[in-house]
Short mmCIF file of C-alpha atoms in Angstrom, two decimals:
data_model
loop_
_atom_site.label_atom_id
_atom_site.label_comp_id
_atom_site.label_asym_id
_atom_site.label_seq_id
_atom_site.Cartn_x
_atom_site.Cartn_y
_atom_site.Cartn_z
CA UNK E 1 9.44 7.23 14.70
CA UNK E 2 8.15 9.93 17.37
CA UNK E 3 11.60 10.14 18.96
CA UNK E 4 13.50 10.37 15.71
CA UNK E 5 10.85 13.20 14.70
CA UNK E 6 11.27 15.13 17.83
CA UNK E 7 15.23 14.99 17.80
CA UNK E 8 15.34 15.96 13.89
CA UNK E 9 12.71 18.64 14.47
CA UNK E 10 10.38 16.94 11.96
CA UNK E 11 6.79 18.45 12.21
CA UNK E 12 4.12 16.02 13.29
CA UNK E 13 1.30 17.55 11.30
CA UNK E 14 -0.77 18.24 14.43
CA UNK E 15 -2.50 21.15 12.83
CA UNK E 16 -4.40 18.51 10.91
CA UNK E 17 -4.76 16.13 13.70
CA UNK E 18 -8.37 14.93 12.88
CA UNK E 19 -7.14 14.01 9.32
CA UNK E 20 -4.14 12.28 10.65
CA UNK E 21 -6.38 10.20 13.02
CA UNK E 22 -8.75 9.59 10.12
CA UNK E 23 -5.87 8.31 7.93
CA UNK E 24 -4.82 6.09 10.87
CA UNK E 25 -8.28 4.69 11.02
CA UNK E 26 -8.09 3.60 7.36
CA UNK E 27 -4.37 2.99 6.90
CA UNK E 28 -3.08 1.57 10.00
CA UNK E 29 -6.35 0.11 11.66
CA UNK E 30 -8.63 -0.70 8.66
CA UNK E 31 -5.86 -1.82 6.41
CA UNK E 32 -4.01 -4.01 8.85
CA UNK E 33 -6.98 -5.56 10.45
CA UNK E 34 -8.51 -6.53 7.02
CA UNK E 35 -5.45 -7.74 5.45
CA UNK E 36 -3.91 -9.61 8.43
CA UNK E 37 -7.21 -11.47 9.02
CA UNK E 38 -7.52 -12.30 5.41
CA UNK E 39 -4.02 -13.87 5.57
CA UNK E 40 -5.38 -16.41 7.91
CA UNK E 41 -7.88 -17.85 5.44
CA UNK E 42 -6.25 -17.19 2.09
CA UNK E 43 -2.90 -17.65 0.60
CA UNK E 44 -0.25 -14.87 1.26
CA UNK E 45 0.30 -14.86 -2.65
CA UNK E 46 -3.25 -13.46 -3.02
CA UNK E 47 -2.41 -10.61 -0.71
CA UNK E 48 0.80 -9.95 -2.52
CA UNK E 49 -1.03 -9.88 -5.86
CA UNK E 50 -4.56 -8.42 -5.18
CA UNK E 51 -3.73 -5.37 -2.65
CA UNK E 52 -0.99 -3.86 -4.81
CA UNK E 53 -2.81 -4.13 -8.14
CA UNK E 54 -6.17 -2.95 -6.96
CA UNK E 55 -4.70 -0.05 -4.65
CA UNK E 56 -3.28 2.12 -7.61
CA UNK E 57 -6.62 1.98 -9.49
CA UNK E 58 -8.57 3.02 -6.53
CA UNK E 59 -6.15 5.72 -5.42
CA UNK E 60 -5.93 7.31 -8.93
CA UNK E 61 -9.82 7.50 -9.02
CA UNK E 62 -10.18 9.00 -5.44
CA UNK E 63 -7.31 11.54 -6.09
CA UNK E 64 -9.18 12.83 -9.01
CA UNK E 65 -11.93 13.91 -6.73
CA UNK E 66 -9.49 15.95 -4.71
CA UNK E 67 -8.35 17.79 -7.80
CA UNK E 68 -5.24 15.68 -8.72
CA UNK E 69 -4.63 16.00 -12.39
CA UNK E 70 -5.66 12.92 -14.57
CA UNK E 71 -3.23 12.96 -17.31
CA UNK E 72 -3.53 10.76 -20.56
CA UNK E 73 -0.19 9.05 -20.03
CA UNK E 74 -1.09 8.23 -16.37
CA UNK E 75 -4.51 6.46 -17.31
CA UNK E 76 -2.67 4.62 -20.23
CA UNK E 77 0.05 3.55 -17.98
CA UNK E 78 -2.46 2.47 -15.25
CA UNK E 79 -4.38 0.41 -17.89
CA UNK E 80 -1.22 -1.23 -19.19
CA UNK E 81 0.13 -2.08 -15.69
CA UNK E 82 -3.44 -3.46 -14.71
CA UNK E 83 -3.39 -5.77 -17.60
CA UNK E 84 0.13 -6.98 -16.59
CA UNK E 85 -1.12 -7.39 -13.00
CA UNK E 86 -4.14 -9.42 -14.40
CA UNK E 87 -1.66 -11.71 -16.30
CA UNK E 88 0.41 -12.39 -13.17
CA UNK E 89 -2.52 -12.97 -11.11
CA UNK E 90 -4.17 -15.45 -13.59
CA UNK E 91 -0.71 -17.30 -14.03
CA UNK E 92 -0.22 -17.60 -10.25
CA UNK E 93 -3.58 -18.54 -9.15
CA UNK E 94 -5.33 -20.06 -12.12
CA UNK E 95 -8.18 -17.60 -11.15
CA UNK E 96 -9.59 -20.16 -8.68
CA UNK E 97 -11.19 -18.11 -6.00
CA UNK E 98 -13.83 -20.18 -4.12
CA UNK E 99 -15.05 -20.74 -0.52
CA UNK E 100 -13.09 -19.35 2.23
CA UNK E 101 -10.49 -18.07 -0.23
CA UNK E 102 -13.00 -16.00 -1.76
CA UNK E 103 -14.03 -14.29 1.58
CA UNK E 104 -10.30 -13.73 2.36
CA UNK E 105 -9.76 -11.98 -1.17
CA UNK E 106 -12.86 -9.81 -0.67
CA UNK E 107 -11.23 -8.83 2.62
CA UNK E 108 -8.14 -7.99 0.73
CA UNK E 109 -10.06 -5.70 -1.69
CA UNK E 110 -11.33 -3.77 1.34
CA UNK E 111 -7.68 -3.40 2.70
CA UNK E 112 -6.72 -2.03 -0.69
CA UNK E 113 -9.47 0.45 -0.47
CA UNK E 114 -8.46 1.51 3.04
CA UNK E 115 -4.82 1.92 1.89
CA UNK E 116 -6.08 4.18 -0.99
CA UNK E 117 -7.94 6.35 1.39
CA UNK E 118 -4.79 6.49 3.50
CA UNK E 119 -2.97 7.59 0.52
CA UNK E 120 -5.28 10.36 -0.29
CA UNK E 121 -5.36 11.65 3.13
CA UNK E 122 -1.72 11.61 3.18
CA UNK E 123 -1.46 14.06 0.34
CA UNK E 124 -3.23 16.53 2.57
CA UNK E 125 -1.61 15.94 5.93
CA UNK E 126 1.98 15.88 4.63
CA UNK E 127 1.43 19.53 3.51
CA UNK E 128 1.35 20.37 7.22
CA UNK E 129 3.88 17.93 8.64
CA UNK E 130 6.67 15.85 7.58
CA UNK E 131 6.27 12.21 6.34
CA UNK E 132 8.03 10.90 9.38
CA UNK E 133 6.11 12.91 11.81
CA UNK E 134 2.69 12.20 10.17
CA UNK E 135 3.51 8.56 9.86
CA UNK E 136 4.58 8.34 13.49
CA UNK E 137 1.47 10.07 14.83
CA UNK E 138 -0.77 8.03 12.43
CA UNK E 139 0.99 4.69 13.56
CA UNK E 140 0.46 5.58 17.24
CA UNK E 141 -3.23 6.40 16.89
CA UNK E 142 -3.73 3.22 14.65
CA UNK E 143 -1.97 1.13 17.26
CA UNK E 144 -4.33 2.52 19.97
CA UNK E 145 -7.28 1.43 17.71
CA UNK E 146 -6.03 -2.04 16.96
CA UNK E 147 -4.96 -3.09 20.57
CA UNK E 148 -8.51 -3.67 21.84
CA UNK E 149 -9.02 -6.25 19.08
CA UNK E 150 -6.34 -8.41 20.39
CA UNK E 151 -8.56 -9.22 23.43
CA UNK E 152 -11.04 -10.62 20.90
CA UNK E 153 -8.50 -13.33 20.04
CA UNK E 154 -6.09 -14.59 22.90
CA UNK E 155 -6.09 -11.45 24.81
CA UNK E 156 -2.24 -11.32 24.51
CA UNK E 157 -1.91 -14.35 26.77
CA UNK E 158 0.04 -16.14 23.93
CA UNK E 159 2.57 -13.38 23.59
CA UNK E 160 5.23 -14.93 26.01
CA UNK E 161 5.03 -18.29 24.02
CA UNK E 162 5.99 -16.56 20.69
CA UNK E 163 9.01 -18.11 19.14
CA UNK E 164 12.16 -16.23 18.34
CA UNK E 165 11.30 -16.24 14.56
CA UNK E 166 7.95 -14.51 15.12
CA UNK E 167 9.64 -11.72 16.99
CA UNK E 168 12.25 -11.50 14.12
CA UNK E 169 9.23 -11.13 11.60
CA UNK E 170 7.63 -8.43 13.74
CA UNK E 171 11.15 -6.64 13.98
CA UNK E 172 11.13 -6.76 10.02
CA UNK E 173 7.59 -5.40 9.89
CA UNK E 174 8.60 -2.57 12.34
CA UNK E 175 11.83 -1.47 10.75
CA UNK E 176 11.39 -2.06 6.94
CA UNK E 177 7.67 -2.31 6.39
CA UNK E 178 6.56 0.55 8.64
CA UNK E 179 9.34 2.81 9.59
CA UNK E 180 11.09 2.80 6.12
CA UNK E 181 8.23 1.73 4.04
CA UNK E 182 5.42 3.92 5.28
CA UNK E 183 7.67 7.09 5.65
CA UNK E 184 9.00 6.72 2.07
CA UNK E 185 5.44 6.27 0.71
CA UNK E 186 4.21 9.33 2.35
CA UNK E 187 7.50 11.16 0.98
CA UNK E 188 6.47 9.92 -2.38
CA UNK E 189 2.90 11.09 -1.87
CA UNK E 190 4.07 14.51 -1.00
CA UNK E 191 6.55 14.66 -3.74
CA UNK E 192 4.54 13.11 -6.66
CA UNK E 193 0.92 12.96 -5.56
CA UNK E 194 -1.19 10.10 -4.20
CA UNK E 195 -1.98 8.57 -7.58
CA UNK E 196 1.42 8.46 -9.08
CA UNK E 197 3.01 7.33 -5.64
CA UNK E 198 0.63 4.47 -5.38
CA UNK E 199 1.84 3.14 -8.82
CA UNK E 200 5.01 1.57 -6.93
CA UNK E 201 2.57 -0.83 -5.62
CA UNK E 202 2.55 -2.43 -9.04
CA UNK E 203 6.22 -3.44 -8.44
CA UNK E 204 5.14 -5.75 -5.42
CA UNK E 205 4.16 -8.82 -7.53
CA UNK E 206 7.49 -8.42 -9.40
CA UNK E 207 9.44 -8.37 -6.19
CA UNK E 208 7.40 -11.19 -5.01
CA UNK E 209 8.30 -13.25 -7.95
CA UNK E 210 11.95 -12.40 -7.47
CA UNK E 211 11.96 -13.39 -3.98
CA UNK E 212 9.99 -16.59 -4.77
CA UNK E 213 12.81 -17.48 -7.10
CA UNK E 214 15.92 -16.46 -5.15
CA UNK E 215 14.67 -17.42 -1.56
CA UNK E 216 12.19 -20.14 -2.06
CA UNK E 217 13.64 -21.66 -5.18
CA UNK E 218 10.20 -21.69 -6.97
CA UNK E 219 10.05 -21.48 -10.71
CA UNK E 220 7.63 -18.83 -12.12
CA UNK E 221 5.36 -19.40 -14.90
CA UNK E 222 6.35 -17.94 -18.21
CA UNK E 223 3.11 -15.89 -18.14
CA UNK E 224 4.15 -14.39 -14.69
CA UNK E 225 7.34 -13.07 -16.26
CA UNK E 226 5.49 -11.72 -19.11
CA UNK E 227 3.02 -10.01 -16.94
CA UNK E 228 5.86 -8.51 -14.80
CA UNK E 229 7.27 -6.99 -17.93
CA UNK E 230 3.93 -5.64 -18.92
CA UNK E 231 3.70 -3.95 -15.58
CA UNK E 232 7.03 -2.30 -15.71
CA UNK E 233 6.12 -0.99 -19.23
CA UNK E 234 2.72 0.48 -17.82
CA UNK E 235 4.59 2.09 -14.70
CA UNK E 236 7.09 3.72 -17.06
CA UNK E 237 4.34 5.18 -19.30
CA UNK E 238 2.53 6.51 -16.28
CA UNK E 239 5.65 8.29 -15.02
CA UNK E 240 6.57 9.98 -18.36
CA UNK E 241 6.82 13.60 -17.97
CA UNK E 242 5.59 15.85 -20.74
CA UNK E 243 6.00 19.66 -20.99
CA UNK E 244 3.62 20.98 -20.86
CA UNK E 245 1.82 18.20 -19.11
CA UNK E 246 -1.49 17.63 -20.69
CA UNK E 247 -4.61 16.72 -18.66
CA UNK E 248 -6.84 14.11 -20.05
CA UNK E 249 -9.71 16.49 -20.51
CA UNK E 250 -7.63 18.90 -22.55
CA UNK E 251 -6.19 16.17 -24.74
CA UNK E 252 -9.81 15.19 -25.80
CA UNK E 253 -10.70 16.38 -29.21
CA UNK E 254 -13.28 19.33 -29.13
#
């Protein structure tokens, strides 16, 4: 990403370097450390459901403290999508969160909170740099923070023994989840604001269901399909544009 940013002349946002590093501490270091460790003790389905459904709620709340407008349709859409997410989670998990799984799910909640802070900081840092440049610097700083933790596990001595499938998984995470996903997310943050951009997270459970059916051959519960439909309705309501756009506080009766 740094090479691409330099070749294309994309600004790195170095004028706000302390904020970029802080964003890295939350979005690259904190988020990945919490979520990846959680995935070792809790099902991946919990991560695909909990993080993307909690993240938009926290992001919208955090964004309001930085002056991002809270519109009535945004909050109504958020509420509808949250109900849909709750339906999907209830159908997929049966709401059985006990023991080690509960600890893992709490770590996932912490990861969602870290990502929300990352999104909020991105709304500031991308004003002084491109989404590509800011993401590149943040990923580099976050990698430096994460690297020492590897010595607490196997000290990287197991790296030569990783199978090809592991390297393919890493390649997917690098190209699609990081270079494409992170950059597009920060582009959306700069274009639409942190709160609205975070709403795309609600689509993760839907894509997870689609992939479970098409790739794994699983059969979703009817409630999961219903919940996915409710999520889409909520996201559509939240992204409606009214002219003039009415803030929540102005929409309230006198």
